[in-house]
Amino acid sequence: MVDSANFIESAKRAIEIERDAITELIGRIDASFAKACQLLLDCKGRVVVTGMGKSGHIGKKIAATLASTGTPSFFVHPGEASHGDLGMITANDVVIAISNSGSTAEVVTILPLIKRMEAPLISMTGSKTSTLAQEADANLDVSVALEACPLGLAPTSSTTATLVMGDALAIALLEARGFSAEDFAFSHPGGSLGRRLLLKVSDIMHAGERIPSVKHNVLLSDALLEISEKGLGMTAIVDDNNKLCGLFTDGDLRRSLDKNIDILKTRIDDVMTPNCRTISADILAAEALAIMEDGKINGLIVVDKSQQVVGALNMHDLLKAGVI
């Protein structure tokens, strides 16, 4: 049986070794790093990342991070590149080749072909004197003093350092491009950020026959039937031209009942809220959420420029759409 303290000690030691490896990278952010960034920024094609084994796994993550932060990128397996996939690389591309030793056979094999097509080459290696580092237009030093693996065999600190260097490249490029949160959302339309930044009111509002709406001269009882049927906790009150006159909500109903108002005799005009808050269909759903939160209200009527009612939405619609 292994004492639990041994597990904890091993884990802490591994984290400390990898932390130190990352800290060492700060001193290597130099002219070579700046040159690599410029090559990537000037790239007219795509960034092609390649690497074998664990370096390949890290390379896939780097490619994905670059692609999602404004630098079009994809991963090519170096072994497959030797058997046809090299055709995916063009002279307009920039290649990032990853190899801790700098002499991985599958990577070194395709170097002459990359150089022949004159595609700029950036390397990430643990040896500045290696074949890959010497052939590169810019070499990024990701060497480590120790692997977290006590045998010094399993890539641990070295892969972490490479991943962090890749993140450093991606963030430097992101800031240089002026990449915004909205740009990020376009690359992540299925994520919560994408929904918050891309979804508009028109995409989620109730429209047409689903809009709770009554004429301005109806009885309060008729308005209550409309609220109950449409299920949004409110109804718009409109004139004969469908222009908004006011709003009546569940909250208004409670206040009306407190005053002992007869719902079968009272006109909706007498109890509605005129000059209510409205929104347009083309604003972001996230803006609608902010308006509701600021006003402490649960629903909004959507109007066009002539104040005609074109839609309605409530907090539940925003929740269902993933905006909240």
mmCIF file of C-alpha atoms in Angstrom:
data_model
loop_
_atom_site.group_PDB
_atom_site.id
_atom_site.type_symbol
_atom_site.label_atom_id
_atom_site.label_comp_id
_atom_site.label_asym_id
_atom_site.label_seq_id
_atom_site.Cartn_x
_atom_site.Cartn_y
_atom_site.Cartn_z
ATOM 1 C CA MET A 1 0.000 0.000 0.000
ATOM 2 C CA VAL A 2 1.225 3.478 -0.896
ATOM 3 C CA ASP A 3 0.634 6.168 1.678
ATOM 4 C CA SER A 4 -1.601 9.028 0.472
ATOM 5 C CA ALA A 5 1.164 11.448 1.421
ATOM 6 C CA ASN A 6 3.327 9.920 -1.310
ATOM 7 C CA PHE A 7 0.702 10.722 -3.953
ATOM 8 C CA ILE A 8 0.473 14.293 -2.726
ATOM 9 C CA GLU A 9 4.236 14.745 -2.619
ATOM 10 C CA SER A 10 4.691 13.348 -6.145
ATOM 11 C CA ALA A 11 1.983 15.613 -7.519
ATOM 12 C CA LYS A 12 3.412 18.723 -5.861
ATOM 13 C CA ARG A 13 6.901 17.908 -7.127
ATOM 14 C CA ALA A 14 5.601 17.492 -10.681
ATOM 15 C CA ILE A 15 3.751 20.807 -10.556
ATOM 16 C CA GLU A 16 6.774 22.635 -9.143
ATOM 17 C CA ILE A 17 9.058 21.258 -11.864
ATOM 18 C CA GLU A 18 6.628 22.253 -14.603
ATOM 19 C CA ARG A 19 6.095 25.666 -13.012
ATOM 20 C CA ASP A 20 9.845 26.274 -13.083
ATOM 21 C CA ALA A 21 9.991 25.176 -16.719
ATOM 22 C CA ILE A 22 7.328 27.729 -17.627
ATOM 23 C CA THR A 23 9.069 30.480 -15.670
ATOM 24 C CA GLU A 24 12.265 29.834 -17.641
ATOM 25 C CA LEU A 25 10.405 30.678 -20.875
ATOM 26 C CA ILE A 26 10.066 34.335 -19.909
ATOM 27 C CA GLY A 27 13.756 34.962 -20.518
ATOM 28 C CA ARG A 28 13.493 33.406 -23.990
ATOM 29 C CA ILE A 29 10.897 35.802 -25.334
ATOM 30 C CA ASP A 30 13.423 37.596 -27.501
ATOM 31 C CA ALA A 31 14.147 38.725 -31.055
ATOM 32 C CA SER A 32 13.613 35.196 -32.349
ATOM 33 C CA PHE A 33 10.130 35.168 -30.825
ATOM 34 C CA ALA A 34 9.393 38.573 -32.353
ATOM 35 C CA LYS A 35 10.565 37.297 -35.763
ATOM 36 C CA ALA A 36 8.298 34.270 -35.450
ATOM 37 C CA CYS A 37 5.357 36.539 -34.669
ATOM 38 C CA GLN A 38 6.126 38.736 -37.684
ATOM 39 C CA LEU A 39 6.324 35.718 -39.985
ATOM 40 C CA LEU A 40 2.931 34.567 -38.738
ATOM 41 C CA LEU A 41 1.432 38.036 -38.972
ATOM 42 C CA ASP A 42 2.668 38.406 -42.587
ATOM 43 C CA CYS A 43 1.413 34.944 -43.589
ATOM 44 C CA LYS A 44 -0.816 35.137 -46.675
ATOM 45 C CA GLY A 45 -1.906 31.520 -46.399
ATOM 46 C CA ARG A 46 -2.404 29.282 -43.379
ATOM 47 C CA VAL A 47 -0.238 28.333 -40.445
ATOM 48 C CA VAL A 48 0.604 24.632 -40.656
ATOM 49 C CA VAL A 49 1.634 22.985 -37.388
ATOM 50 C CA THR A 50 3.399 19.616 -37.412
ATOM 51 C CA GLY A 51 4.924 17.346 -34.797
ATOM 52 C CA MET A 52 5.263 13.672 -33.915
ATOM 53 C CA GLY A 53 3.957 11.803 -30.863
ATOM 54 C CA LYS A 54 3.312 13.956 -27.803
ATOM 55 C CA SER A 55 4.638 16.970 -29.717
ATOM 56 C CA GLY A 56 1.945 16.276 -32.282
ATOM 57 C CA HIS A 57 -0.761 16.339 -29.629
ATOM 58 C CA ILE A 58 0.550 19.675 -28.387
ATOM 59 C CA GLY A 59 0.761 20.863 -31.997
ATOM 60 C CA LYS A 60 -2.930 20.121 -32.536
ATOM 61 C CA LYS A 61 -3.808 22.242 -29.507
ATOM 62 C CA ILE A 62 -1.583 25.099 -30.701
ATOM 63 C CA ALA A 63 -3.171 24.976 -34.154
ATOM 64 C CA ALA A 64 -6.643 25.037 -32.608
ATOM 65 C CA THR A 65 -5.746 27.985 -30.371
ATOM 66 C CA LEU A 66 -4.286 29.951 -33.278
ATOM 67 C CA ALA A 67 -7.338 29.254 -35.436
ATOM 68 C CA SER A 68 -9.776 30.379 -32.746
ATOM 69 C CA THR A 69 -7.891 33.614 -32.085
ATOM 70 C CA GLY A 70 -7.669 34.983 -35.612
ATOM 71 C CA THR A 71 -4.752 33.074 -37.157
ATOM 72 C CA PRO A 72 -6.035 30.460 -39.667
ATOM 73 C CA SER A 73 -4.204 27.257 -38.815
ATOM 74 C CA PHE A 74 -4.362 23.478 -39.071
ATOM 75 C CA PHE A 75 -2.305 20.435 -38.069
ATOM 76 C CA VAL A 76 -0.517 18.060 -40.458
ATOM 77 C CA HIS A 77 0.924 14.772 -39.227
ATOM 78 C CA PRO A 78 4.581 14.608 -40.369
ATOM 79 C CA GLY A 79 4.336 10.899 -41.176
ATOM 80 C CA GLU A 80 1.282 11.452 -43.359
ATOM 81 C CA ALA A 81 3.004 14.458 -44.941
ATOM 82 C CA SER A 82 5.603 12.107 -46.395
ATOM 83 C CA HIS A 83 2.820 10.125 -48.032
ATOM 84 C CA GLY A 84 0.794 12.804 -49.767
ATOM 85 C CA ASP A 85 -0.342 15.285 -47.123
ATOM 86 C CA LEU A 86 2.586 17.576 -47.896
ATOM 87 C CA GLY A 87 0.395 18.755 -50.756
ATOM 88 C CA MET A 88 -1.649 20.575 -48.115
ATOM 89 C CA ILE A 89 1.244 23.010 -47.603
ATOM 90 C CA THR A 90 1.888 25.877 -50.030
ATOM 91 C CA ALA A 91 4.546 28.571 -50.399
ATOM 92 C CA ASN A 92 2.088 31.085 -48.919
ATOM 93 C CA ASP A 93 1.887 29.137 -45.662
ATOM 94 C CA VAL A 94 4.064 29.286 -42.555
ATOM 95 C CA VAL A 95 5.100 25.997 -40.964
ATOM 96 C CA ILE A 96 5.548 25.528 -37.216
ATOM 97 C CA ALA A 97 7.498 22.306 -36.611
ATOM 98 C CA ILE A 98 7.700 20.915 -33.083
ATOM 99 C CA SER A 99 10.333 18.463 -31.862
ATOM 100 C CA ASN A 100 11.922 18.380 -28.427
ATOM 101 C CA SER A 101 15.102 16.745 -29.753
ATOM 102 C CA GLY A 102 14.995 18.747 -32.963
ATOM 103 C CA SER A 103 15.909 15.610 -34.879
ATOM 104 C CA THR A 104 12.656 13.620 -35.042
ATOM 105 C CA ALA A 105 13.015 11.546 -38.199
ATOM 106 C CA GLU A 106 9.507 12.147 -39.568
ATOM 107 C CA VAL A 107 9.884 15.903 -39.148
ATOM 108 C CA VAL A 108 13.456 16.125 -40.481
ATOM 109 C CA THR A 109 12.446 14.102 -43.565
ATOM 110 C CA ILE A 110 10.024 16.785 -44.780
ATOM 111 C CA LEU A 111 12.345 19.737 -44.055
ATOM 112 C CA PRO A 112 14.016 19.777 -47.520
ATOM 113 C CA LEU A 113 10.627 19.865 -49.196
ATOM 114 C CA ILE A 114 9.398 22.703 -46.991
ATOM 115 C CA LYS A 115 12.585 24.650 -47.698
ATOM 116 C CA ARG A 116 12.301 23.901 -51.421
ATOM 117 C CA MET A 117 8.829 25.450 -51.616
ATOM 118 C CA GLU A 118 10.233 28.416 -49.639
ATOM 119 C CA ALA A 119 7.540 28.334 -46.977
ATOM 120 C CA PRO A 120 8.813 30.149 -43.842
ATOM 121 C CA LEU A 121 9.688 27.696 -41.069
ATOM 122 C CA ILE A 122 9.357 28.263 -37.313
ATOM 123 C CA SER A 123 10.668 25.565 -35.010
ATOM 124 C CA MET A 124 10.007 24.780 -31.369
ATOM 125 C CA THR A 125 12.829 22.640 -30.046
ATOM 126 C CA GLY A 126 14.649 21.705 -26.880
ATOM 127 C CA SER A 127 18.018 21.966 -28.660
ATOM 128 C CA LYS A 128 19.195 25.153 -30.372
ATOM 129 C CA THR A 129 21.938 23.221 -32.212
ATOM 130 C CA SER A 130 19.626 20.551 -33.636
ATOM 131 C CA THR A 131 18.918 20.066 -37.340
ATOM 132 C CA LEU A 132 15.411 21.494 -37.074
ATOM 133 C CA ALA A 133 16.527 24.564 -35.120
ATOM 134 C CA GLN A 134 19.337 25.301 -37.570
ATOM 135 C CA GLU A 135 17.065 25.020 -40.614
ATOM 136 C CA ALA A 136 14.345 27.224 -39.185
ATOM 137 C CA ASP A 137 13.860 30.894 -39.990
ATOM 138 C CA ALA A 138 13.062 31.381 -36.308
ATOM 139 C CA ASN A 139 13.647 28.895 -33.506
ATOM 140 C CA LEU A 140 11.767 29.058 -30.206
ATOM 141 C CA ASP A 141 13.694 27.497 -27.351
ATOM 142 C CA VAL A 142 11.388 25.261 -25.287
ATOM 143 C CA SER A 143 14.125 23.284 -23.551
ATOM 144 C CA VAL A 144 13.621 22.259 -19.919
ATOM 145 C CA ALA A 145 16.055 21.425 -17.143
ATOM 146 C CA LEU A 146 13.983 18.489 -15.923
ATOM 147 C CA GLU A 147 11.027 16.441 -17.008
ATOM 148 C CA ALA A 148 8.444 16.028 -14.268
ATOM 149 C CA CYS A 149 8.717 12.304 -14.940
ATOM 150 C CA PRO A 150 11.291 11.022 -12.382
ATOM 151 C CA LEU A 151 12.688 8.691 -15.059
ATOM 152 C CA GLY A 152 13.274 11.644 -17.352
ATOM 153 C CA LEU A 153 11.525 9.743 -20.119
ATOM 154 C CA ALA A 154 7.847 10.732 -20.370
ATOM 155 C CA PRO A 155 7.420 14.162 -22.026
ATOM 156 C CA THR A 156 5.924 16.292 -19.256
ATOM 157 C CA SER A 157 7.679 19.585 -18.552
ATOM 158 C CA SER A 158 8.804 19.783 -22.180
ATOM 159 C CA THR A 159 5.292 19.438 -23.598
ATOM 160 C CA THR A 160 3.934 21.924 -21.055
ATOM 161 C CA ALA A 161 6.622 24.458 -22.001
ATOM 162 C CA THR A 162 5.829 23.960 -25.700
ATOM 163 C CA LEU A 163 2.125 24.451 -25.108
ATOM 164 C CA VAL A 164 2.736 27.657 -23.154
ATOM 165 C CA MET A 165 5.051 28.970 -25.882
ATOM 166 C CA GLY A 166 2.295 28.277 -28.398
ATOM 167 C CA ASP A 167 -0.184 30.182 -26.250
ATOM 168 C CA ALA A 168 2.278 33.076 -26.049
ATOM 169 C CA LEU A 169 2.435 33.179 -29.857
ATOM 170 C CA ALA A 170 -1.348 33.079 -30.167
ATOM 171 C CA ILE A 171 -1.925 35.875 -27.664
ATOM 172 C CA ALA A 172 0.801 38.091 -29.129
ATOM 173 C CA LEU A 173 -0.800 37.696 -32.562
ATOM 174 C CA LEU A 174 -4.299 38.222 -31.175
ATOM 175 C CA GLU A 175 -3.293 41.569 -29.704
ATOM 176 C CA ALA A 176 -1.352 42.586 -32.829
ATOM 177 C CA ARG A 177 -4.418 41.934 -34.998
ATOM 178 C CA GLY A 178 -6.739 43.812 -32.643
ATOM 179 C CA PHE A 179 -8.792 40.620 -32.367
ATOM 180 C CA SER A 180 -11.998 41.388 -30.458
ATOM 181 C CA ALA A 181 -14.462 39.431 -28.354
ATOM 182 C CA GLU A 182 -16.919 39.633 -31.251
ATOM 183 C CA ASP A 183 -14.295 38.174 -33.606
ATOM 184 C CA PHE A 184 -13.811 35.362 -31.104
ATOM 185 C CA ALA A 185 -17.550 34.752 -31.023
ATOM 186 C CA PHE A 186 -17.645 34.226 -34.792
ATOM 187 C CA SER A 187 -15.210 31.351 -34.300
ATOM 188 C CA HIS A 188 -17.316 29.954 -31.440
ATOM 189 C CA PRO A 189 -20.964 30.354 -32.494
ATOM 190 C CA GLY A 190 -21.985 27.290 -30.499
ATOM 191 C CA GLY A 191 -20.461 28.467 -27.241
ATOM 192 C CA SER A 192 -21.998 30.704 -24.594
ATOM 193 C CA LEU A 193 -19.834 33.644 -25.679
ATOM 194 C CA GLY A 194 -20.968 33.208 -29.276
ATOM 195 C CA ARG A 195 -24.591 33.223 -28.228
ATOM 196 C CA ARG A 196 -24.099 36.320 -26.114
ATOM 197 C CA LEU A 197 -22.281 38.268 -28.807
ATOM 198 C CA LEU A 198 -23.985 37.102 -31.988
ATOM 199 C CA LEU A 199 -27.595 36.342 -31.095
ATOM 200 C CA LYS A 200 -30.001 39.168 -31.837
ATOM 201 C CA VAL A 201 -33.452 39.870 -30.449
ATOM 202 C CA SER A 202 -34.963 39.030 -33.848
ATOM 203 C CA ASP A 203 -33.532 35.500 -33.531
ATOM 204 C CA ILE A 204 -35.425 34.639 -30.360
ATOM 205 C CA MET A 205 -38.411 36.979 -30.071
ATOM 206 C CA HIS A 206 -42.030 35.852 -30.394
ATOM 207 C CA ALA A 207 -43.403 37.187 -33.669
ATOM 208 C CA GLY A 208 -46.618 37.112 -35.694
ATOM 209 C CA GLU A 209 -49.502 35.316 -34.019
ATOM 210 C CA ARG A 210 -47.323 34.509 -31.002
ATOM 211 C CA ILE A 211 -47.139 38.168 -29.918
ATOM 212 C CA PRO A 212 -49.415 38.914 -26.953
ATOM 213 C CA SER A 213 -51.415 41.917 -28.156
ATOM 214 C CA VAL A 214 -54.862 43.492 -27.606
ATOM 215 C CA LYS A 215 -56.573 46.642 -28.874
ATOM 216 C CA HIS A 216 -56.503 49.702 -26.641
ATOM 217 C CA ASN A 217 -60.251 49.786 -25.976
ATOM 218 C CA VAL A 218 -60.830 46.206 -24.773
ATOM 219 C CA LEU A 219 -61.819 45.124 -21.290
ATOM 220 C CA LEU A 220 -59.207 44.112 -18.760
ATOM 221 C CA SER A 221 -60.683 40.595 -18.792
ATOM 222 C CA ASP A 222 -59.900 40.290 -22.520
ATOM 223 C CA ALA A 223 -56.296 41.326 -21.866
ATOM 224 C CA LEU A 224 -56.017 38.667 -19.156
ATOM 225 C CA LEU A 225 -57.191 36.006 -21.594
ATOM 226 C CA GLU A 226 -54.476 37.107 -24.053
ATOM 227 C CA ILE A 227 -51.807 36.989 -21.364
ATOM 228 C CA SER A 228 -52.916 33.525 -20.340
ATOM 229 C CA GLU A 229 -53.030 32.240 -23.930
ATOM 230 C CA LYS A 230 -49.620 33.583 -25.031
ATOM 231 C CA GLY A 231 -47.862 32.719 -21.772
ATOM 232 C CA LEU A 232 -45.360 35.589 -21.609
ATOM 233 C CA GLY A 233 -46.742 37.242 -18.499
ATOM 234 C CA MET A 234 -47.666 40.409 -20.398
ATOM 235 C CA THR A 235 -49.513 41.829 -23.355
ATOM 236 C CA ALA A 236 -48.953 44.808 -25.604
ATOM 237 C CA ILE A 237 -51.821 47.293 -26.023
ATOM 238 C CA VAL A 238 -51.982 48.655 -29.564
ATOM 239 C CA ASP A 239 -54.101 51.074 -31.602
ATOM 240 C CA ASP A 240 -55.865 50.291 -34.867
ATOM 241 C CA ASN A 241 -52.555 50.675 -36.753
ATOM 242 C CA ASN A 242 -50.712 48.224 -34.460
ATOM 243 C CA LYS A 243 -48.762 51.044 -32.826
ATOM 244 C CA LEU A 244 -47.853 50.486 -29.202
ATOM 245 C CA CYS A 245 -50.010 52.344 -26.680
ATOM 246 C CA GLY A 246 -48.857 50.615 -23.536
ATOM 247 C CA LEU A 247 -48.119 47.391 -21.687
ATOM 248 C CA PHE A 248 -49.953 45.298 -19.128
ATOM 249 C CA THR A 249 -48.130 42.651 -17.093
ATOM 250 C CA ASP A 250 -48.762 40.134 -14.344
ATOM 251 C CA GLY A 251 -47.412 42.737 -11.931
ATOM 252 C CA ASP A 252 -49.945 45.285 -13.152
ATOM 253 C CA LEU A 253 -52.683 42.714 -12.569
ATOM 254 C CA ARG A 254 -51.664 42.212 -8.936
ATOM 255 C CA ARG A 255 -51.659 45.939 -8.355
ATOM 256 C CA SER A 256 -55.071 46.264 -10.009
ATOM 257 C CA LEU A 257 -56.574 43.520 -7.850
ATOM 258 C CA ASP A 258 -55.227 45.231 -4.731
ATOM 259 C CA LYS A 259 -57.394 48.206 -5.708
ATOM 260 C CA ASN A 260 -60.476 45.961 -6.073
ATOM 261 C CA ILE A 261 -60.824 46.800 -9.765
ATOM 262 C CA ASP A 262 -63.591 44.944 -11.601
ATOM 263 C CA ILE A 263 -61.883 43.124 -14.480
ATOM 264 C CA LEU A 264 -65.218 42.741 -16.311
ATOM 265 C CA LYS A 265 -65.924 46.484 -16.405
ATOM 266 C CA THR A 266 -62.487 48.149 -16.457
ATOM 267 C CA ARG A 267 -60.945 49.135 -19.782
ATOM 268 C CA ILE A 268 -57.320 48.147 -20.329
ATOM 269 C CA ASP A 269 -56.483 51.794 -21.154
ATOM 270 C CA ASP A 270 -57.177 52.710 -17.522
ATOM 271 C CA VAL A 271 -54.708 50.249 -15.992
ATOM 272 C CA MET A 272 -51.991 49.751 -18.607
ATOM 273 C CA THR A 273 -48.504 51.211 -18.318
ATOM 274 C CA PRO A 274 -48.027 53.810 -21.071
ATOM 275 C CA ASN A 275 -44.559 54.839 -22.279
ATOM 276 C CA CYS A 276 -43.191 51.415 -21.378
ATOM 277 C CA ARG A 277 -39.664 50.317 -22.207
ATOM 278 C CA THR A 278 -39.209 48.841 -25.675
ATOM 279 C CA ILE A 279 -36.379 47.470 -27.797
ATOM 280 C CA SER A 280 -35.678 47.036 -31.501
ATOM 281 C CA ALA A 281 -35.335 43.669 -33.209
ATOM 282 C CA ASP A 282 -31.793 44.287 -34.441
ATOM 283 C CA ILE A 283 -30.080 44.765 -31.065
ATOM 284 C CA LEU A 284 -28.142 41.962 -29.416
ATOM 285 C CA ALA A 285 -30.034 39.641 -27.103
ATOM 286 C CA ALA A 286 -27.361 40.384 -24.490
ATOM 287 C CA GLU A 287 -28.378 44.066 -24.634
ATOM 288 C CA ALA A 288 -32.000 43.092 -24.064
ATOM 289 C CA LEU A 289 -30.881 41.134 -21.008
ATOM 290 C CA ALA A 290 -29.029 44.162 -19.653
ATOM 291 C CA ILE A 291 -32.129 46.343 -20.132
ATOM 292 C CA MET A 292 -34.289 43.825 -18.265
ATOM 293 C CA GLU A 293 -31.804 43.506 -15.424
ATOM 294 C CA ASP A 294 -31.372 47.275 -15.092
ATOM 295 C CA GLY A 295 -35.124 47.860 -15.096
ATOM 296 C CA LYS A 296 -35.870 44.796 -12.959
ATOM 297 C CA ILE A 297 -38.450 43.657 -15.504
ATOM 298 C CA ASN A 298 -39.129 40.222 -16.994
ATOM 299 C CA GLY A 299 -40.352 41.102 -20.477
ATOM 300 C CA LEU A 300 -40.039 43.586 -23.329
ATOM 301 C CA ILE A 301 -42.062 44.526 -26.374
ATOM 302 C CA VAL A 302 -40.151 44.794 -29.660
ATOM 303 C CA VAL A 303 -41.082 47.688 -31.939
ATOM 304 C CA ASP A 304 -39.902 49.061 -35.280
ATOM 305 C CA LYS A 305 -38.987 52.678 -36.047
ATOM 306 C CA SER A 306 -42.649 53.676 -36.381
ATOM 307 C CA GLN A 307 -43.435 52.122 -32.975
ATOM 308 C CA GLN A 308 -45.409 49.280 -34.502
ATOM 309 C CA VAL A 309 -45.217 46.070 -32.474
ATOM 310 C CA VAL A 310 -43.136 43.389 -34.234
ATOM 311 C CA GLY A 311 -42.273 41.037 -31.384
ATOM 312 C CA ALA A 312 -42.046 40.232 -27.696
ATOM 313 C CA LEU A 313 -39.673 38.343 -25.445
ATOM 314 C CA ASN A 314 -39.197 37.609 -21.781
ATOM 315 C CA MET A 315 -36.444 36.418 -19.473
ATOM 316 C CA HIS A 316 -37.346 32.778 -20.096
ATOM 317 C CA ASP A 317 -36.633 33.236 -23.825
ATOM 318 C CA LEU A 318 -33.146 34.551 -23.023
ATOM 319 C CA LEU A 319 -32.543 31.684 -20.624
ATOM 320 C CA LYS A 320 -33.694 29.129 -23.199
ATOM 321 C CA ALA A 321 -31.418 30.676 -25.839
ATOM 322 C CA GLY A 322 -28.404 30.419 -23.524
ATOM 323 C CA VAL A 323 -27.873 34.179 -23.263
ATOM 324 C CA ILE A 324 -28.092 34.050 -19.471
#
